[in-house]
PDB file of C-alpha atoms in Angstrom:
ATOM      1  CA  MET A   1     259.771 108.236 147.591  1.00  0.00           C
ATOM      2  CA  ILE A   2     257.389 111.840 147.512  1.00  0.00           C
ATOM      3  CA  LEU A   3     259.697 114.492 147.534  1.00  0.00           C
ATOM      4  CA  GLU A   4     258.391 118.185 148.962  1.00  0.00           C
ATOM      5  CA  SER A   5     257.495 119.604 145.772  1.00  0.00           C
ATOM      6  CA  PHE A   6     255.074 122.795 144.708  1.00  0.00           C
ATOM      7  CA  GLN A   7     253.752 124.473 141.403  1.00  0.00           C
ATOM      8  CA  VAL A   8     253.436 127.874 138.656  1.00  0.00           C
ATOM      9  CA  GLY A   9     251.349 128.413 136.715  1.00  0.00           C
ATOM     10  CA  GLU A  10     247.674 126.697 135.577  1.00  0.00           C
ATOM     11  CA  GLY A  11     248.713 125.339 132.371  1.00  0.00           C
ATOM     12  CA  GLN A  12     248.596 122.142 130.706  1.00  0.00           C
ATOM     13  CA  ARG A  13     251.929 121.600 129.338  1.00  0.00           C
ATOM     14  CA  PRO A  14     254.008 120.050 132.143  1.00  0.00           C
ATOM     15  CA  THR A  15     258.260 121.281 132.917  1.00  0.00           C
ATOM     16  CA  VAL A  16     260.080 120.074 136.133  1.00  0.00           C
ATOM     17  CA  LEU A  17     262.448 122.475 137.148  1.00  0.00           C
ATOM     18  CA  LEU A  18     265.323 121.186 138.363  1.00  0.00           C
ATOM     19  CA  HIS A  19     268.427 123.030 140.887  1.00  0.00           C
ATOM     20  CA  GLY A  20     271.859 121.653 141.214  1.00  0.00           C
ATOM     21  CA  PHE A  21     273.995 120.440 144.383  1.00  0.00           C
ATOM     22  CA  LEU A  22     273.038 121.840 148.058  1.00  0.00           C
ATOM     23  CA  GLY A  23     270.331 124.061 147.382  1.00  0.00           C
ATOM     24  CA  THR A  24     266.261 123.810 146.437  1.00  0.00           C
ATOM     25  CA  GLY A  25     263.666 124.031 144.782  1.00  0.00           C
ATOM     26  CA  ARG A  26     262.636 128.000 145.306  1.00  0.00           C
ATOM     27  CA  ASN A  27     266.400 128.686 143.788  1.00  0.00           C
ATOM     28  CA  LEU A  28     264.278 128.656 140.320  1.00  0.00           C
ATOM     29  CA  ARG A  29     261.467 130.350 141.521  1.00  0.00           C
ATOM     30  CA  SER A  30     261.740 133.594 140.161  1.00  0.00           C
ATOM     31  CA  LEU A  31     262.552 131.336 136.734  1.00  0.00           C
ATOM     32  CA  ALA A  32     259.085 129.895 136.922  1.00  0.00           C
ATOM     33  CA  THR A  33     257.753 132.700 138.077  1.00  0.00           C
ATOM     34  CA  ALA A  34     258.604 135.217 134.912  1.00  0.00           C
ATOM     35  CA  TRP A  35     258.314 131.942 132.822  1.00  0.00           C
ATOM     36  CA  SER A  36     254.702 131.537 133.112  1.00  0.00           C
ATOM     37  CA  GLU A  37     254.695 135.360 132.501  1.00  0.00           C
ATOM     38  CA  VAL A  38     255.890 134.186 129.022  1.00  0.00           C
ATOM     39  CA  ASP A  39     254.029 131.265 128.523  1.00  0.00           C
ATOM     40  CA  LYS A  40     250.675 130.147 130.282  1.00  0.00           C
ATOM     41  CA  SER A  41     250.499 127.379 128.380  1.00  0.00           C
ATOM     42  CA  ARG A  42     253.369 125.576 131.200  1.00  0.00           C
ATOM     43  CA  ARG A  43     253.103 124.753 134.040  1.00  0.00           C
ATOM     44  CA  PHE A  44     256.075 124.464 136.060  1.00  0.00           C
ATOM     45  CA  LEU A  45     256.781 121.517 139.125  1.00  0.00           C
ATOM     46  CA  LEU A  46     259.804 123.050 141.439  1.00  0.00           C
ATOM     47  CA  VAL A  47     261.379 120.278 143.850  1.00  0.00           C
ATOM     48  CA  ASP A  48     263.172 119.830 146.637  1.00  0.00           C
ATOM     49  CA  LEU A  49     265.961 116.467 145.094  1.00  0.00           C
ATOM     50  CA  THR A  50     266.095 113.906 147.534  1.00  0.00           C
ATOM     51  CA  GLY A  51     268.082 114.410 149.972  1.00  0.00           C
ATOM     52  CA  HIS A  52     268.098 118.489 149.791  1.00  0.00           C
ATOM     53  CA  GLY A  53     266.507 120.618 151.117  1.00  0.00           C
ATOM     54  CA  THR A  54     262.202 119.468 152.712  1.00  0.00           C
ATOM     55  CA  SER A  55     262.147 115.912 151.107  1.00  0.00           C
ATOM     56  CA  PRO A  56     263.538 113.166 152.596  1.00  0.00           C
ATOM     57  CA  ARG A  57     267.121 111.896 153.039  1.00  0.00           C
ATOM     58  CA  LEU A  58     268.860 109.763 150.742  1.00  0.00           C
ATOM     59  CA  PRO A  59     269.058 106.436 150.715  1.00  0.00           C
ATOM     60  CA  PRO A  60     272.116 104.712 151.351  1.00  0.00           C
ATOM     61  CA  GLY A  61     274.081 104.419 148.025  1.00  0.00           C
ATOM     62  CA  ALA A  62     271.748 106.191 146.096  1.00  0.00           C
ATOM     63  CA  MET A  63     272.869 106.320 142.191  1.00  0.00           C
ATOM     64  CA  LEU A  64     270.865 110.004 139.775  1.00  0.00           C
ATOM     65  CA  SER A  65     268.657 107.689 138.259  1.00  0.00           C
ATOM     66  CA  THR A  66     267.814 107.192 142.321  1.00  0.00           C
ATOM     67  CA  VAL A  67     266.810 110.557 142.369  1.00  0.00           C
ATOM     68  CA  ALA A  68     265.982 110.299 139.280  1.00  0.00           C
ATOM     69  CA  GLY A  69     262.462 107.538 140.504  1.00  0.00           C
ATOM     70  CA  ASP A  70     262.120 110.449 142.927  1.00  0.00           C
ATOM     71  CA  VAL A  71     261.029 113.061 140.502  1.00  0.00           C
ATOM     72  CA  LEU A  72     259.050 111.065 137.793  1.00  0.00           C
ATOM     73  CA  GLU A  73     256.873 109.694 141.684  1.00  0.00           C
ATOM     74  CA  THR A  74     256.553 112.857 142.819  1.00  0.00           C
ATOM     75  CA  ALA A  75     255.880 114.751 139.683  1.00  0.00           C
ATOM     76  CA  ARG A  76     252.249 111.532 138.675  1.00  0.00           C
ATOM     77  CA  ALA A  77     251.196 112.662 142.464  1.00  0.00           C
ATOM     78  CA  ALA A  78     251.615 115.997 141.789  1.00  0.00           C
ATOM     79  CA  GLY A  79     249.184 116.095 138.925  1.00  0.00           C
ATOM     80  CA  LEU A  80     251.949 116.478 136.393  1.00  0.00           C
ATOM     81  CA  HIS A  81     250.297 114.047 133.215  1.00  0.00           C
ATOM     82  CA  GLY A  82     251.996 113.340 130.178  1.00  0.00           C
ATOM     83  CA  PRO A  83     256.302 114.642 128.622  1.00  0.00           C
ATOM     84  CA  LEU A  84     258.134 115.762 130.818  1.00  0.00           C
ATOM     85  CA  ASP A  85     259.251 119.069 130.205  1.00  0.00           C
ATOM     86  CA  LEU A  86     262.730 118.670 132.189  1.00  0.00           C
ATOM     87  CA  VAL A  87     264.954 121.660 132.730  1.00  0.00           C
ATOM     88  CA  GLY A  88     268.073 121.874 135.713  1.00  0.00           C
ATOM     89  CA  HIS A  89     270.297 123.589 136.956  1.00  0.00           C
ATOM     90  CA  SER A  90     274.079 121.711 137.511  1.00  0.00           C
ATOM     91  CA  LEU A  91     272.919 118.145 139.174  1.00  0.00           C
ATOM     92  CA  GLY A  92     269.435 118.953 138.069  1.00  0.00           C
ATOM     93  CA  GLY A  93     270.287 118.754 134.943  1.00  0.00           C
ATOM     94  CA  ARG A  94     271.810 114.588 134.882  1.00  0.00           C
ATOM     95  CA  VAL A  95     268.979 113.802 136.914  1.00  0.00           C
ATOM     96  CA  SER A  96     267.447 115.504 133.819  1.00  0.00           C
ATOM     97  CA  LEU A  97     269.210 113.449 131.895  1.00  0.00           C
ATOM     98  CA  ALA A  98     269.153 110.463 134.038  1.00  0.00           C
ATOM     99  CA  THR A  99     265.322 110.238 134.612  1.00  0.00           C
ATOM    100  CA  SER A 100     265.518 110.173 129.618  1.00  0.00           C
ATOM    101  CA  LEU A 101     267.715 107.143 130.162  1.00  0.00           C
ATOM    102  CA  ARG A 102     264.998 106.027 132.868  1.00  0.00           C
ATOM    103  CA  SER A 103     262.055 106.223 131.538  1.00  0.00           C
ATOM    104  CA  PRO A 104     262.276 107.508 128.057  1.00  0.00           C
ATOM    105  CA  ALA A 105     258.399 107.712 127.909  1.00  0.00           C
ATOM    106  CA  ASP A 106     257.433 110.341 130.287  1.00  0.00           C
ATOM    107  CA  VAL A 107     260.042 112.403 129.190  1.00  0.00           C
ATOM    108  CA  ALA A 108     259.115 115.234 125.810  1.00  0.00           C
ATOM    109  CA  SER A 109     263.003 116.888 126.761  1.00  0.00           C
ATOM    110  CA  VAL A 110     266.011 117.894 128.232  1.00  0.00           C
ATOM    111  CA  THR A 111     267.624 121.324 129.104  1.00  0.00           C
ATOM    112  CA  LEU A 112     270.852 121.586 130.411  1.00  0.00           C
ATOM    113  CA  LEU A 113     271.478 124.164 132.584  1.00  0.00           C
ATOM    114  CA  ASP A 114     275.736 125.281 132.362  1.00  0.00           C
ATOM    115  CA  ILE A 115     276.067 121.362 132.539  1.00  0.00           C
ATOM    116  CA  SER A 116     277.643 118.613 130.529  1.00  0.00           C
ATOM    117  CA  PRO A 117     276.694 115.263 130.245  1.00  0.00           C
ATOM    118  CA  ASN A 118     281.149 114.344 131.039  1.00  0.00           C
ATOM    119  CA  PRO A 119     281.752 113.240 133.817  1.00  0.00           C
ATOM    120  CA  ILE A 120     282.552 115.660 136.719  1.00  0.00           C
ATOM    121  CA  PRO A 121     286.520 115.960 137.601  1.00  0.00           C
ATOM    122  CA  SER A 122     286.728 117.001 141.336  1.00  0.00           C
ATOM    123  CA  SER A 123     289.372 120.207 140.069  1.00  0.00           C
ATOM    124  CA  LEU A 124     285.999 121.077 137.884  1.00  0.00           C
ATOM    125  CA  SER A 125     283.957 120.581 141.013  1.00  0.00           C
ATOM    126  CA  GLU A 126     282.842 124.462 142.032  1.00  0.00           C
ATOM    127  CA  SER A 127     280.496 122.685 144.467  1.00  0.00           C
ATOM    128  CA  GLY A 128     282.850 120.321 145.612  1.00  0.00           C
ATOM    129  CA  LYS A 129     285.078 122.834 147.615  1.00  0.00           C
ATOM    130  CA  VAL A 130     282.106 123.968 149.124  1.00  0.00           C
ATOM    131  CA  LEU A 131     280.729 120.772 150.054  1.00  0.00           C
ATOM    132  CA  GLU A 132     284.548 120.215 152.252  1.00  0.00           C
ATOM    133  CA  ILE A 133     283.965 123.614 153.853  1.00  0.00           C
ATOM    134  CA  LEU A 134     280.426 122.394 154.382  1.00  0.00           C
ATOM    135  CA  ARG A 135     281.499 119.450 156.611  1.00  0.00           C
ATOM    136  CA  ALA A 136     283.938 121.672 158.521  1.00  0.00           C
ATOM    137  CA  VAL A 137     282.313 123.511 160.636  1.00  0.00           C
ATOM    138  CA  PRO A 138     280.262 122.046 162.829  1.00  0.00           C
ATOM    139  CA  PRO A 139     276.447 120.658 162.883  1.00  0.00           C
ATOM    140  CA  SER A 140     274.781 123.569 165.117  1.00  0.00           C
ATOM    141  CA  ALA A 141     275.577 127.736 166.462  1.00  0.00           C
ATOM    142  CA  PRO A 142     273.849 129.453 169.115  1.00  0.00           C
ATOM    143  CA  ASP A 143     272.184 130.865 165.930  1.00  0.00           C
ATOM    144  CA  ARG A 144     272.562 132.123 161.775  1.00  0.00           C
ATOM    145  CA  ARG A 145     275.561 135.692 162.493  1.00  0.00           C
ATOM    146  CA  THR A 146     277.097 132.947 164.403  1.00  0.00           C
ATOM    147  CA  MET A 147     277.232 130.006 160.708  1.00  0.00           C
ATOM    148  CA  ARG A 148     277.839 132.332 159.191  1.00  0.00           C
ATOM    149  CA  ALA A 149     281.025 134.090 160.427  1.00  0.00           C
ATOM    150  CA  GLU A 150     282.387 130.011 160.406  1.00  0.00           C
ATOM    151  CA  LEU A 151     281.363 129.680 156.605  1.00  0.00           C
ATOM    152  CA  MET A 152     283.406 133.360 155.839  1.00  0.00           C
ATOM    153  CA  GLY A 153     285.677 132.522 157.845  1.00  0.00           C
ATOM    154  CA  ARG A 154     287.204 129.430 155.925  1.00  0.00           C
ATOM    155  CA  GLY A 155     286.721 131.186 153.288  1.00  0.00           C
ATOM    156  CA  LEU A 156     282.698 131.919 150.890  1.00  0.00           C
ATOM    157  CA  SER A 157     281.594 134.264 150.347  1.00  0.00           C
ATOM    158  CA  GLY A 158     278.828 136.722 152.231  1.00  0.00           C
ATOM    159  CA  PRO A 159     275.930 135.638 148.949  1.00  0.00           C
ATOM    160  CA  LEU A 160     277.515 131.866 148.996  1.00  0.00           C
ATOM    161  CA  SER A 161     277.264 132.238 152.921  1.00  0.00           C
ATOM    162  CA  ASP A 162     273.637 133.181 153.156  1.00  0.00           C
ATOM    163  CA  TRP A 163     272.670 131.139 150.047  1.00  0.00           C
ATOM    164  CA  LEU A 164     274.082 128.428 152.357  1.00  0.00           C
ATOM    165  CA  LEU A 165     272.328 129.103 155.158  1.00  0.00           C
ATOM    166  CA  MET A 166     268.552 129.740 153.997  1.00  0.00           C
ATOM    167  CA  ASN A 167     268.855 124.941 154.332  1.00  0.00           C
ATOM    168  CA  LEU A 168     269.560 126.133 158.829  1.00  0.00           C
ATOM    169  CA  GLU A 169     266.788 124.781 161.209  1.00  0.00           C
ATOM    170  CA  SER A 170     265.367 125.923 164.063  1.00  0.00           C
ATOM    171  CA  ALA A 171     266.679 123.364 167.028  1.00  0.00           C
ATOM    172  CA  PRO A 172     263.851 122.336 169.785  1.00  0.00           C
ATOM    173  CA  ASP A 173     266.978 123.565 172.488  1.00  0.00           C
ATOM    174  CA  GLY A 174     266.993 127.327 170.312  1.00  0.00           C
ATOM    175  CA  THR A 175     269.885 126.791 168.373  1.00  0.00           C
ATOM    176  CA  VAL A 176     270.326 126.479 164.120  1.00  0.00           C
ATOM    177  CA  ARG A 177     271.521 123.220 162.634  1.00  0.00           C
ATOM    178  CA  TRP A 178     271.936 122.056 159.311  1.00  0.00           C
ATOM    179  CA  ARG A 179     268.018 120.704 157.487  1.00  0.00           C
ATOM    180  CA  PHE A 180     270.252 118.414 154.912  1.00  0.00           C
ATOM    181  CA  ASP A 181     272.672 115.125 155.520  1.00  0.00           C
ATOM    182  CA  ARG A 182     276.389 116.528 154.936  1.00  0.00           C
ATOM    183  CA  GLU A 183     277.767 113.206 154.490  1.00  0.00           C
ATOM    184  CA  SER A 184     275.604 110.922 152.720  1.00  0.00           C
ATOM    185  CA  LEU A 185     275.687 114.603 150.339  1.00  0.00           C
ATOM    186  CA  ALA A 186     278.995 114.187 150.501  1.00  0.00           C
ATOM    187  CA  GLU A 187     278.684 110.276 149.937  1.00  0.00           C
ATOM    188  CA  PHE A 188     276.743 111.150 147.085  1.00  0.00           C
ATOM    189  CA  HIS A 189     278.721 114.119 145.316  1.00  0.00           C
ATOM    190  CA  GLY A 190     281.507 111.736 145.327  1.00  0.00           C
ATOM    191  CA  ARG A 191     279.546 108.958 142.874  1.00  0.00           C
ATOM    192  CA  VAL A 192     277.916 110.462 140.429  1.00  0.00           C
ATOM    193  CA  ASN A 193     280.601 112.906 139.526  1.00  0.00           C
ATOM    194  CA  GLY A 194     281.701 110.483 137.936  1.00  0.00           C
ATOM    195  CA  GLU A 195     278.615 109.368 135.942  1.00  0.00           C
ATOM    196  CA  ASP A 196     278.895 109.391 132.679  1.00  0.00           C
ATOM    197  CA  LEU A 197     275.548 110.242 130.397  1.00  0.00           C
ATOM    198  CA  TRP A 198     276.537 110.563 126.871  1.00  0.00           C
ATOM    199  CA  ALA A 199     273.922 108.099 126.285  1.00  0.00           C
ATOM    200  CA  ALA A 200     270.834 110.103 127.591  1.00  0.00           C
ATOM    201  CA  LEU A 201     271.839 112.981 123.974  1.00  0.00           C
ATOM    202  CA  ALA A 202     272.690 109.605 122.018  1.00  0.00           C
ATOM    203  CA  ARG A 203     269.294 107.790 122.275  1.00  0.00           C
ATOM    204  CA  PRO A 204     266.537 107.662 119.277  1.00  0.00           C
ATOM    205  CA  GLY A 205     264.658 110.254 119.520  1.00  0.00           C
ATOM    206  CA  ALA A 206     266.590 112.200 122.272  1.00  0.00           C
ATOM    207  CA  LYS A 207     265.290 116.406 122.710  1.00  0.00           C
ATOM    208  CA  VAL A 208     268.155 117.819 124.465  1.00  0.00           C
ATOM    209  CA  ARG A 209     270.375 121.304 124.519  1.00  0.00           C
ATOM    210  CA  CYS A 210     272.123 123.383 126.408  1.00  0.00           C
ATOM    211  CA  ILE A 211     273.126 126.672 128.406  1.00  0.00           C
ATOM    212  CA  ARG A 212     276.535 126.936 129.448  1.00  0.00           C
ATOM    213  CA  GLY A 213     277.933 130.500 131.413  1.00  0.00           C
ATOM    214  CA  GLY A 214     280.513 131.760 129.580  1.00  0.00           C
ATOM    215  CA  ARG A 215     282.602 132.468 132.223  1.00  0.00           C
ATOM    216  CA  ALA A 216     281.943 129.220 133.918  1.00  0.00           C
ATOM    217  CA  HIS A 217     283.353 126.095 133.198  1.00  0.00           C
ATOM    218  CA  TYR A 218     280.888 122.635 133.812  1.00  0.00           C
ATOM    219  CA  VAL A 219     281.032 122.747 129.820  1.00  0.00           C
ATOM    220  CA  SER A 220     284.027 122.902 127.436  1.00  0.00           C
ATOM    221  CA  ASP A 221     284.432 123.505 124.534  1.00  0.00           C
ATOM    222  CA  SER A 222     285.163 119.976 123.300  1.00  0.00           C
ATOM    223  CA  ASP A 223     282.033 118.560 124.745  1.00  0.00           C
ATOM    224  CA  LEU A 224     280.029 121.552 123.186  1.00  0.00           C
ATOM    225  CA  ALA A 225     281.259 120.415 120.101  1.00  0.00           C
ATOM    226  CA  ARG A 226     280.495 116.577 121.012  1.00  0.00           C
ATOM    227  CA  MET A 227     276.156 117.502 122.588  1.00  0.00           C
ATOM    228  CA  GLU A 228     276.521 119.880 118.653  1.00  0.00           C
ATOM    229  CA  ALA A 229     277.620 116.958 116.875  1.00  0.00           C
ATOM    230  CA  LEU A 230     274.654 114.542 118.347  1.00  0.00           C
ATOM    231  CA  GLY A 231     272.255 116.849 117.793  1.00  0.00           C
ATOM    232  CA  CYS A 232     272.561 119.288 121.060  1.00  0.00           C
ATOM    233  CA  SER A 233     271.981 122.046 120.565  1.00  0.00           C
ATOM    234  CA  VAL A 234     274.010 125.182 123.083  1.00  0.00           C
ATOM    235  CA  ALA A 235     273.442 128.416 123.717  1.00  0.00           C
ATOM    236  CA  THR A 236     276.284 130.457 125.726  1.00  0.00           C
ATOM    237  CA  LEU A 237     275.892 133.428 127.678  1.00  0.00           C
ATOM    238  CA  PRO A 238     278.962 135.185 127.630  1.00  0.00           C
ATOM    239  CA  ASN A 239     278.611 137.305 130.454  1.00  0.00           C
ATOM    240  CA  ALA A 240     276.953 134.550 132.640  1.00  0.00           C
ATOM    241  CA  GLY A 241     278.285 131.908 134.978  1.00  0.00           C
ATOM    242  CA  HIS A 242     277.478 128.399 136.543  1.00  0.00           C
ATOM    243  CA  PHE A 243     274.032 130.023 137.890  1.00  0.00           C
ATOM    244  CA  VAL A 244     273.439 131.263 134.434  1.00  0.00           C
ATOM    245  CA  HIS A 245     269.921 131.810 136.387  1.00  0.00           C
ATOM    246  CA  VAL A 246     271.077 134.928 138.992  1.00  0.00           C
ATOM    247  CA  ASP A 247     274.111 135.570 136.525  1.00  0.00           C
ATOM    248  CA  ALA A 248     271.692 136.067 132.916  1.00  0.00           C
ATOM    249  CA  PRO A 249     268.041 135.745 133.517  1.00  0.00           C
ATOM    250  CA  ASP A 250     266.512 137.563 130.450  1.00  0.00           C
ATOM    251  CA  ALA A 251     268.445 136.180 128.612  1.00  0.00           C
ATOM    252  CA  LEU A 252     268.322 132.596 129.140  1.00  0.00           C
ATOM    253  CA  LEU A 253     264.600 133.468 128.750  1.00  0.00           C
ATOM    254  CA  ALA A 254     264.964 133.883 126.299  1.00  0.00           C
ATOM    255  CA  VAL A 255     266.366 131.012 125.217  1.00  0.00           C
ATOM    256  CA  ALA A 256     264.519 128.202 127.320  1.00  0.00           C
ATOM    257  CA  HIS A 257     261.164 130.327 126.171  1.00  0.00           C
ATOM    258  CA  LEU A 258     262.194 131.731 123.039  1.00  0.00           C
ATOM    259  CA  GLY A 259     264.753 128.882 121.817  1.00  0.00           C
ATOM    260  CA  ASN A 260     267.155 131.675 120.494  1.00  0.00           C
ATOM    261  CA  LEU A 261     270.850 130.607 120.559  1.00  0.00           C
ATOM    262  CA  ASN A 262     272.222 133.625 119.387  1.00  0.00           C
ATOM    263  CA  MET A 263     271.942 135.353 121.970  1.00  0.00           C
ATOM    264  CA  GLU A 264     274.882 137.933 123.466  1.00  0.00           C
ATOM    265  CA  ALA A 265     274.258 138.039 127.736  1.00  0.00           C
TER     266      ALA A 265
END
């Protein structure tokens, strides 16, 4: 299916930016804009992944390969030709790996932003904890302020609550409601976190690199060693958490654009 998307830059090198769980393509707009300014050869496509933002809902039983197929279909419909450079944060990184497994000829390279190919245990999943709270709040509220209070009353920070509120839409009766289907996202989250994607690094000709946050826990040192053994370079931004594009945007851009793996962010 065709997903919601927009483009940044006018170059010919097709680069697809994929956001994390519960996010939208807008989350990576600043990265795309900054990268486009230093590399005019690229054209960036920013997608709302299936079930996120204003894209169609997830079909029953959807897996990472399902979303990968939607990303490829969307990129081609948007006029991106040739093998794609895929850059994905968290869930978006795992979708990128699944895309390279589903259709290797369509993928030139994969850049993982603070995520590894390893299955994600529930104890490590920060998004899983947020999802539990999100499922507990009402489906609608009189206004955004009321929904914000609901989220913060269950322990979420102000900035995280504000980020989630980007997924509210106005209802015909004047209230606000969640744009996405929380239950289908919860089912999807439970299924795909268990997927093992190491085959995407082991396949012949794979070009994969990773940029991890030094304060995050999604890419362990053992993951790093295994990734490097498979030819995947790993850069660590010491002062960044899981949202590397927010915590260390300049350092991330330097690594993503120049490939400098010795950054001190």
